[in-house]
C-alpha cells in the first residue's frame, strides 16, 4: 500500500461506523447486534456498568479480537484492513502497560516507530502532555496520572483522527482526573473524534456531545447528555457543604427536597436509576448455538 | 518487515537490560572452560584440551541447557505480555499478529544467540591460547548447530506461549516439551528398537522427529566422521548415505524444524483472543 492510499481518510463518511456487531466468549454473548456511527470531530461517551461490554466494543474496533459484523474506521474496514484502521486510531487503556524499565523517551520511540511517526513527534507529544521534564525518567517511576498522560502522548504520536479512551481516569485521583479531562477538552477543541468509555458521569457534560449506553452487551441509549438527563427519574444534585450541614438539610427539606443521603464525597448518578429510566427492551429470542 | 524489525530490536533491548542474558552467557563461558579443563585432568595431565575434545564434552551439556533456555524464553514471550495486560495494547498498534510474533521470534533468537556466541567466544579464545591443537572449524560449526537448535526451541516455546492462558501454564508446557525432547524421546526410541525390528531406515526417520537428536548426530558426524560412536546406526549412515548425504538430510530436517514451529505459532496466534 502506498503512502497516499494509507493516509487517505474518507472525510464524507462517519469516522467510526459499526453495524451488527456481535461478540461471544464461548456460549456467553458479550455484544448483541450493536450498530452505531460516530461523526468526525464529535466526542462520544460510551457508558455502561462494569461488564456491560464497553471494553469489548473498543477491542473489536481495534481489531484485536475476532467479532461478527462490520466495523469501519475512517472508511477502512477493521476486518479486511486492520493495520490501516489501527493507523487511524489512538488508544489509551485504563492501565497503560508500558514497559516499566523504559524511559518515557524509549517507550514513545518504540511506539512511534511502530506507528510510522517521526522521532521529532516524541518530544512534541511529551511537551503536549507536560511530561517534557520526565523525558528520561523510567516509566516505573511515574505517578498514575503521569502514566496516563504518557499513554495519551503515545496515542497521539501519529496524529490519528480517532481516539479511543478506555476508562482513562478510573484509577486517578481527583486532581489527575481534572488534568486529564483538560487534555481531552483541548483535543476536542482541535477537532479530534473521541470515544470515551467510562462508568462514571462526573464532568461528562463538559467533555462529550453524545452518550451511548451499553446494557448487557446491547445499545440501550443513543442520544445527547441532555436527553439522557431528561429521561432520568432520579435527578441528583451534588451539594458541597462546609461546616455544620444541619441548617442546609433543614432548608432543603423545607423546599420539598429529600436530602436522605449525605456523602462526604460527591455523589454519582446510580446505574440502576439511569437504566430504569430507559425504554425497556423487547425480550431477546434465545441465542442460536452452533452444533 | 519494518514492524518485525522494530519489535525484534525492542526484544533485544529488553533482553540486554535484563539479568538473564548475562547469567546465561556467564554460565556457558564457565561451563565451556570448566569442562575443557576437567576433561584434561581426567586424562592425567593438567591444562586445556583441544577444540574437538572440548566440543565433544560440551555437546551433551548444550543439548540439555540451550533447549531449556530457548523454550522458556519463547514460552514467556506472548503469554508474558498477555499476563501483564500488554498484549492487547501491542496489538492495538498498526502491526499484524504475524509481525508481532515474528518480531518476538527474531528478537529472542538474536538475544540468545548473542549470549551463546559471547559465552563460547570467551571460552574459545581462552582455550585457543593454551590448547595443543586447534580445530576452530569444528568448534564454530558446533556453535552454529546450537544456534539452529535455539531457533527450533524458541519456535516451539512460542507455540506453548500462544496456546496458553497464562505465563505459568506456558512455562509448564515448555518444560514438558523439553523433558520429552531431551529425555523421554531417547527412552522411547530405545524401547521401540528393542521391542520391534526397527531398522536403520526406521531409526533415521524416528531421529528426524526430534531436533535435539538431529543436532546431536550432525555434531557427531563432524566430530567423529567415521561415526563409530553411533554404533550400528553409524555404520548404516556411512553405508547408505555417506557423510555428505546424512549431513544434507539432517540439515534439511533442521531447517524445516526451524521454520515449522514459528509458522504454526503464527497461524495459531491469528484466531485467538488476546
XYZ file of C-alpha atoms in Angstrom:
565
model
C 0.000 0.000 0.000
C 1.424 3.400 -0.888
C 1.545 6.401 1.388
C -1.200 8.280 -0.440
C -3.634 5.443 -0.075
C -2.583 4.853 3.505
C -3.138 8.432 4.556
C -6.427 8.902 2.778
C -9.245 9.102 5.320
C -12.731 9.145 3.862
C -13.991 12.507 5.147
C -17.502 12.085 3.729
C -18.350 9.110 5.921
C -18.538 8.876 9.731
C -15.200 8.438 11.459
C -16.495 5.252 13.068
C -19.242 3.028 11.777
C -20.297 -0.193 13.480
C -23.048 -2.408 12.135
C -24.386 -5.657 13.536
C -21.523 -6.144 15.985
C -21.745 -9.398 17.891
C -19.154 -10.959 20.161
C -19.253 -14.235 22.026
C -16.955 -15.776 24.578
C -17.859 -19.447 24.414
C -21.636 -19.569 24.947
C -21.825 -16.118 26.503
C -22.898 -13.264 24.233
C -20.887 -10.233 25.231
C -22.123 -7.893 22.498
C -25.521 -8.185 20.816
C -26.140 -6.587 17.464
C -24.554 -3.242 18.289
C -24.845 -0.665 15.496
C -23.752 2.940 15.748
C -21.823 5.636 13.983
C -19.666 8.470 15.264
C -19.342 11.660 13.211
C -15.962 13.220 12.627
C -14.945 15.702 15.284
C -17.520 14.570 17.827
C -16.887 13.342 21.356
C -18.963 10.358 22.401
C -19.207 8.922 25.892
C -19.586 5.150 25.863
C -21.333 4.454 29.136
C -22.315 1.323 30.973
C -21.907 -0.542 34.213
C -18.843 -2.747 34.666
C -19.209 -5.771 32.390
C -21.689 -4.057 30.050
C -19.404 -4.592 27.042
C -17.616 -1.251 26.735
C -14.065 -2.637 26.662
C -15.097 -5.481 24.349
C -16.561 -2.915 21.949
C -13.306 -0.971 21.950
C -11.261 -4.156 21.426
C -13.439 -5.042 18.440
C -12.928 -1.541 16.993
C -9.191 -2.069 17.422
C -9.490 -5.440 15.703
C -7.607 -7.213 18.465
C -10.343 -9.797 18.963
C -12.454 -11.697 16.436
C -16.042 -10.457 16.039
C -19.136 -10.801 13.879
C -20.401 -7.753 11.996
C -18.691 -4.827 10.298
C -16.583 -2.011 11.676
C -15.073 0.813 9.647
C -12.671 3.465 10.875
C -12.437 6.433 8.521
C -13.651 4.178 5.730
C -11.108 1.407 6.435
C -12.595 -1.977 7.281
C -11.211 -3.334 10.552
C -11.713 -6.891 9.368
C -10.198 -6.518 5.909
C -7.565 -3.886 6.584
C -6.943 -3.960 10.305
C -3.488 -2.368 10.174
C -4.786 0.603 8.224
C -7.767 1.007 10.549
C -5.474 0.913 13.593
C -3.219 3.507 11.998
C -6.183 5.876 12.310
C -6.746 5.126 15.989
C -5.000 6.288 19.137
C -5.847 4.016 22.064
C -5.482 4.761 25.762
C -6.279 1.815 28.049
C -7.301 2.069 31.688
C -3.881 0.878 32.897
C -1.287 1.562 30.186
C 1.070 -1.446 30.141
C 4.166 0.479 29.073
C 7.465 -1.188 29.927
C 8.471 -0.042 33.424
C 12.195 -0.192 32.638
C 11.920 2.095 29.637
C 12.300 5.833 29.945
C 9.431 7.949 28.628
C 11.505 8.685 25.527
C 12.276 4.986 24.899
C 8.662 3.932 25.414
C 7.383 6.527 22.969
C 10.197 5.982 20.457
C 9.298 2.287 20.153
C 5.630 3.102 19.593
C 6.472 5.954 17.215
C 8.463 3.531 15.082
C 5.547 1.077 15.002
C 3.126 3.838 14.083
C 5.391 5.324 11.434
C 5.680 8.640 13.285
C 8.826 10.753 13.153
C 11.216 10.859 16.110
C 10.518 14.563 16.461
C 6.930 13.729 17.463
C 8.174 12.058 20.648
C 9.437 15.345 22.106
C 6.404 17.253 20.839
C 3.966 14.854 22.461
C 5.855 14.797 25.767
C 5.646 18.583 25.681
C 1.921 18.464 24.907
C 1.132 16.325 27.961
C 3.529 18.305 30.192
C 5.966 15.420 30.592
C 8.985 17.040 28.952
C 10.853 17.211 32.297
C 10.312 13.454 32.667
C 11.704 12.575 29.227
C 14.497 10.422 30.669
C 12.555 9.192 33.710
C 11.720 5.496 33.787
C 8.026 4.712 33.303
C 8.087 2.743 36.559
C 8.888 5.937 38.448
C 5.900 7.899 37.119
C 2.708 8.535 39.077
C -0.596 7.101 37.844
C -1.636 10.433 36.370
C 1.689 10.849 34.577
C 1.453 7.328 33.100
C -1.991 8.080 31.811
C -0.734 11.285 30.203
C 2.180 9.347 28.728
C -0.289 6.853 27.238
C -2.219 9.755 25.738
C 1.029 11.092 24.279
C 1.661 7.628 22.783
C -1.840 7.560 21.322
C -1.275 10.927 19.649
C 2.146 10.129 18.127
C 0.883 9.528 14.607
C -1.783 12.244 14.887
C -4.691 9.784 14.462
C -8.134 11.217 13.712
C -9.874 8.884 16.208
C -9.056 8.426 19.897
C -10.395 5.509 21.917
C -10.075 6.151 25.640
C -10.981 3.185 27.847
C -11.779 4.373 31.365
C -8.687 6.569 31.250
C -9.307 8.287 34.575
C -10.797 5.398 36.549
C -7.734 4.897 38.735
C -6.716 8.551 39.054
C -7.124 10.933 41.961
C -9.333 13.992 41.548
C -6.502 16.332 40.587
C -5.052 13.981 37.973
C -8.536 13.355 36.643
C -9.084 17.079 36.167
C -5.722 17.400 34.390
C -6.598 14.541 32.053
C -10.049 15.931 31.355
C -8.378 19.241 30.477
C -6.288 17.446 27.862
C -9.358 15.738 26.412
C -11.143 19.096 26.207
C -8.137 20.520 24.380
C -8.111 17.645 21.863
C -11.846 18.097 21.400
C -11.160 21.728 20.530
C -8.626 20.586 17.940
C -11.296 18.533 16.182
C -10.334 15.009 17.210
C -13.040 12.372 17.170
C -13.081 10.821 20.639
C -14.838 7.769 22.054
C -14.550 7.893 25.823
C -15.546 4.734 27.645
C -16.482 5.278 31.280
C -18.800 4.141 34.028
C -18.834 7.469 35.878
C -20.748 10.617 34.969
C -18.518 13.255 36.503
C -17.801 16.135 34.107
C -19.255 14.238 31.142
C -21.371 17.222 30.209
C -18.171 19.243 29.780
C -16.475 16.562 27.686
C -18.974 14.737 25.485
C -21.518 15.734 22.837
C -23.346 12.464 22.935
C -23.856 9.411 25.118
C -24.138 5.767 24.168
C -25.213 3.389 26.891
C -24.468 -0.312 26.757
C -26.502 -2.627 28.934
C -25.626 -6.330 28.934
C -23.999 -6.006 25.536
C -26.853 -4.126 23.869
C -27.049 -0.492 22.919
C -29.690 0.802 25.316
C -29.429 4.536 24.618
C -28.026 6.766 21.892
C -28.575 10.491 22.326
C -27.323 13.698 23.846
C -26.460 14.021 27.518
C -29.366 16.440 27.930
C -31.755 13.834 26.550
C -30.308 11.310 28.948
C -30.655 13.672 31.889
C -34.232 14.473 30.870
C -35.200 10.828 30.962
C -33.758 10.119 34.367
C -36.392 9.727 37.110
C -33.816 10.202 39.785
C -32.218 13.598 39.333
C -29.451 14.133 41.839
C -27.689 17.286 42.846
C -24.319 17.405 44.468
C -24.081 19.993 47.243
C -20.691 20.567 48.838
C -21.132 21.503 52.489
C -18.685 23.288 54.684
C -19.019 23.065 58.464
C -22.408 22.389 60.095
C -24.758 20.947 57.494
C -27.876 20.631 59.611
C -29.216 24.045 58.634
C -28.745 23.272 54.940
C -30.526 19.939 55.373
C -33.419 21.686 57.074
C -33.552 24.246 54.287
C -33.630 21.516 51.635
C -36.438 19.729 53.464
C -38.351 22.984 53.715
C -38.010 23.344 49.942
C -39.592 19.903 49.471
C -36.383 18.078 48.593
C -35.209 14.853 50.196
C -31.598 15.005 51.295
C -31.836 11.429 52.506
C -28.259 10.501 51.725
C -25.371 12.622 52.768
C -21.981 11.586 51.448
C -18.615 13.007 52.286
C -17.705 12.670 48.570
C -19.649 13.885 45.513
C -22.483 11.501 44.671
C -22.519 9.842 41.251
C -25.740 9.016 39.477
C -26.521 5.344 40.056
C -26.590 2.959 37.102
C -29.796 1.293 38.240
C -31.511 4.709 38.182
C -30.197 5.504 34.706
C -31.070 2.129 33.226
C -34.517 2.190 34.841
C -35.212 5.458 33.025
C -34.512 3.984 29.594
C -37.177 2.310 27.427
C -37.479 -1.411 28.120
C -36.003 -3.709 25.513
C -38.018 -6.367 23.798
C -37.212 -9.818 25.189
C -34.320 -11.313 23.213
C -35.039 -14.586 21.369
C -32.950 -17.490 22.608
C -29.439 -17.422 21.141
C -28.823 -19.941 18.418
C -25.949 -22.180 19.280
C -23.875 -23.979 16.739
C -23.747 -27.767 16.643
C 9.039 -6.112 7.677
C 9.758 -2.766 9.354
C 7.392 -3.641 12.186
C 9.123 -7.039 12.604
C 12.499 -5.313 12.900
C 11.090 -2.762 15.364
C 9.655 -5.462 17.623
C 12.861 -7.513 17.339
C 15.027 -4.535 18.339
C 12.770 -3.874 21.330
C 13.041 -7.537 22.339
C 16.852 -7.414 22.137
C 16.975 -4.144 24.106
C 14.752 -5.633 26.813
C 16.961 -8.731 26.931
C 20.137 -6.646 27.254
C 18.537 -4.730 30.125
C 17.682 -7.901 32.000
C 19.997 -10.111 34.049
C 19.169 -13.391 32.362
C 21.276 -12.720 29.281
C 24.365 -12.008 31.373
C 23.704 -15.045 33.565
C 23.206 -17.308 30.576
C 26.382 -16.072 28.819
C 28.384 -16.410 32.049
C 27.116 -19.930 32.630
C 28.088 -21.023 29.135
C 31.547 -19.491 29.454
C 32.203 -21.109 32.820
C 30.951 -24.484 31.639
C 32.977 -24.388 28.420
C 36.146 -23.531 30.314
C 35.425 -25.916 33.186
C 34.594 -28.908 31.038
C 37.706 -28.476 28.958
C 39.957 -28.123 31.990
C 38.409 -31.001 33.936
C 38.423 -33.250 30.878
C 42.159 -32.858 30.575
C 42.719 -33.552 34.275
C 40.816 -36.826 33.961
C 43.272 -37.875 31.268
C 46.152 -37.467 33.679
C 47.590 -34.084 32.890
C 46.587 -30.544 33.784
C 45.770 -27.972 31.089
C 43.243 -27.243 28.369
C 42.031 -29.730 25.796
C 41.938 -29.038 22.115
C 38.818 -27.716 20.381
C 37.451 -31.076 19.256
C 37.568 -32.623 22.699
C 36.076 -29.506 24.242
C 33.324 -29.573 21.657
C 32.544 -33.202 22.362
C 32.438 -32.532 26.092
C 30.118 -29.591 25.624
C 27.772 -31.395 23.264
C 25.600 -33.165 25.802
C 25.593 -30.214 28.134
C 24.452 -27.833 25.383
C 21.780 -30.236 24.215
C 20.377 -30.075 27.736
C 20.747 -26.399 28.520
C 20.183 -24.490 25.249
C 16.741 -26.013 24.526
C 15.589 -25.276 28.074
C 16.632 -21.624 27.869
C 15.115 -21.134 24.394
C 11.866 -22.938 25.238
C 11.431 -20.970 28.468
C 12.026 -17.596 26.857
C 9.812 -18.411 23.881
C 7.057 -19.595 26.199
C 7.274 -16.467 28.320
C 7.060 -14.003 25.436
C 3.439 -13.782 24.223
C 1.974 -15.275 27.413
C 4.042 -12.835 29.484
C 2.670 -9.881 27.532
C -0.821 -11.299 28.000
C -0.261 -11.690 31.766
C 0.725 -8.060 32.260
C -2.069 -6.786 30.035
C 0.297 -5.575 27.324
C -0.772 -7.895 24.514
C -3.970 -6.004 23.679
C -2.020 -2.749 23.767
C 0.648 -4.096 21.403
C -1.972 -5.494 19.034
C -3.782 -2.143 19.060
C -0.784 -0.685 17.212
C -0.635 -0.770 13.405
C 1.051 -4.136 13.074
C -0.294 -7.598 12.301
C -0.175 -10.528 14.692
C 2.289 -12.322 12.435
C 4.586 -9.308 12.510
C 4.452 -9.187 16.298
C 5.165 -12.914 16.586
C 7.961 -12.894 14.018
C 9.500 -9.855 15.680
C 9.436 -11.621 19.037
C 10.926 -14.754 17.463
C 13.721 -12.854 15.726
C 14.494 -10.779 18.805
C 14.581 -13.756 21.150
C 16.736 -15.840 18.778
C 19.149 -12.928 18.344
C 19.348 -12.330 22.117
C 20.002 -15.973 22.972
C 22.417 -16.282 20.051
C 24.289 -13.217 21.294
C 24.634 -14.713 24.767
C 25.642 -18.109 23.360
C 28.229 -16.714 20.974
C 29.619 -14.467 23.709
C 29.922 -17.420 26.090
C 31.506 -19.732 23.539
C 33.628 -16.886 22.174
C 35.293 -16.167 25.501
C 35.797 -19.881 26.162
C 37.140 -20.436 22.650
C 39.605 -17.556 22.955
C 40.948 -18.832 26.270
C 41.222 -22.417 25.020
C 42.951 -21.240 21.828
C 45.675 -19.655 23.939
C 46.502 -22.879 25.792
C 45.312 -25.803 23.657
C 47.892 -28.040 21.992
C 45.945 -28.422 18.753
C 43.358 -26.235 17.050
C 40.169 -27.274 15.273
C 38.363 -23.970 15.124
C 36.095 -25.044 12.257
C 34.508 -27.845 14.251
C 34.084 -25.552 17.232
C 32.357 -22.907 15.103
C 30.172 -25.499 13.400
C 29.090 -26.707 16.796
C 28.145 -23.152 17.806
C 26.095 -22.804 14.584
C 24.291 -26.090 15.296
C 23.454 -24.926 18.813
C 22.086 -21.684 17.354
C 19.907 -23.721 14.990
C 18.591 -25.720 17.925
C 17.903 -22.475 19.800
C 15.776 -21.240 16.852
C 13.787 -24.501 16.809
C 13.158 -24.451 20.529
C 12.268 -20.752 20.579
C 9.616 -21.520 17.948
C 8.260 -24.418 19.985
C 8.244 -22.149 23.041
C 6.193 -19.622 21.070
C 3.605 -22.311 20.300
C 3.358 -23.021 24.040
C 3.075 -19.276 24.651
C 0.303 -18.742 22.116
C -1.912 -21.648 23.214
C -1.569 -20.994 26.956
C -3.767 -18.705 29.016
C -1.014 -17.690 31.451
C 2.771 -17.456 31.553
C 2.974 -20.174 34.204
C 0.936 -22.523 32.036
C 3.165 -21.741 29.049
C 6.318 -22.388 31.061
C 4.887 -25.701 32.273
C 4.197 -26.719 28.700
C 7.697 -25.641 27.675
C 9.310 -27.765 30.388
C 7.188 -30.725 29.274
C 8.373 -30.299 25.664
C 11.978 -30.051 26.879
C 11.624 -33.167 29.023
C 10.153 -35.168 26.135
C 12.738 -33.964 23.607
C 15.756 -34.428 25.843
C 14.901 -37.491 27.961
C 11.680 -39.303 27.030
C 12.337 -39.463 23.290
C 15.604 -41.375 23.779
C 13.961 -43.855 26.133
C 11.040 -44.347 23.758
C 13.436 -44.902 20.880
C 15.460 -47.463 22.829
C 12.234 -49.235 23.832
C 10.930 -49.212 20.274
C 14.168 -50.553 18.848
C 14.234 -53.309 21.466
C 10.601 -54.268 21.014
C 10.443 -54.088 17.229
C 12.744 -54.808 14.375
C 13.218 -51.132 13.576
C 15.991 -50.993 11.000
C 18.451 -48.253 10.156
C 15.936 -46.516 7.884
C 13.242 -46.514 10.567
C 15.710 -45.245 13.097
C 16.747 -42.441 10.757
C 13.102 -41.404 10.273
C 12.466 -41.524 14.012
C 15.543 -39.391 14.579
C 14.174 -36.694 12.278
C 11.225 -36.282 14.641
C 13.423 -34.816 17.351
C 15.512 -31.688 16.636
C 17.746 -32.405 19.628
C 18.765 -35.732 18.075
C 19.234 -34.119 14.673
C 21.719 -31.649 16.140
C 23.423 -34.388 18.178
C 24.005 -36.602 15.133
C 25.043 -33.637 12.948
C 27.613 -32.641 15.566
C 28.911 -36.188 15.910
C 29.220 -36.596 12.141
C 31.646 -33.666 12.089
C 33.425 -34.530 15.323
C 33.920 -38.220 14.505
C 33.491 -38.636 10.732
C 33.831 -42.446 10.910
C 30.662 -42.492 13.035
C 31.895 -45.404 15.183
C 30.485 -43.642 18.221
C 26.988 -44.236 16.786
C 27.490 -47.992 16.590
C 25.431 -49.959 14.036
C 23.403 -46.873 13.212
C 26.615 -45.052 12.339
C 27.585 -47.895 10.020
C 24.153 -47.692 8.369
C 24.540 -43.941 7.792
C 28.018 -44.373 6.333
C 26.982 -47.232 4.014
C 23.663 -45.852 2.788
C 24.111 -42.093 2.853
C 27.730 -41.245 3.485
C 28.761 -38.189 5.487
C 27.573 -35.780 2.773
C 24.175 -37.422 2.312
C 23.493 -37.708 6.029
C 24.553 -34.102 6.567
C 22.249 -32.909 3.757
C 19.218 -34.794 5.076
C 19.788 -33.761 8.673
C 20.433 -30.125 7.732
C 17.247 -30.024 5.641
C 15.344 -31.508 8.576
C 16.818 -28.929 10.944
C 15.862 -26.050 8.627
C 12.336 -27.478 8.399
C 12.246 -27.694 12.171
C 13.251 -24.035 12.418
C 10.533 -22.876 10.002
C 7.647 -25.134 11.048
C 7.054 -24.195 14.736
C 7.188 -20.448 14.206
C 4.819 -20.756 11.219
C 2.438 -22.874 13.280
C 2.656 -20.429 16.204
C 1.795 -17.518 13.862
C -1.173 -19.449 12.477
C -2.464 -20.347 15.949
C -1.984 -16.767 17.126
C -4.177 -15.334 14.341
C -7.505 -16.596 15.610
C -7.108 -16.190 19.362
C -8.492 -13.529 21.675
C -5.642 -11.655 23.351
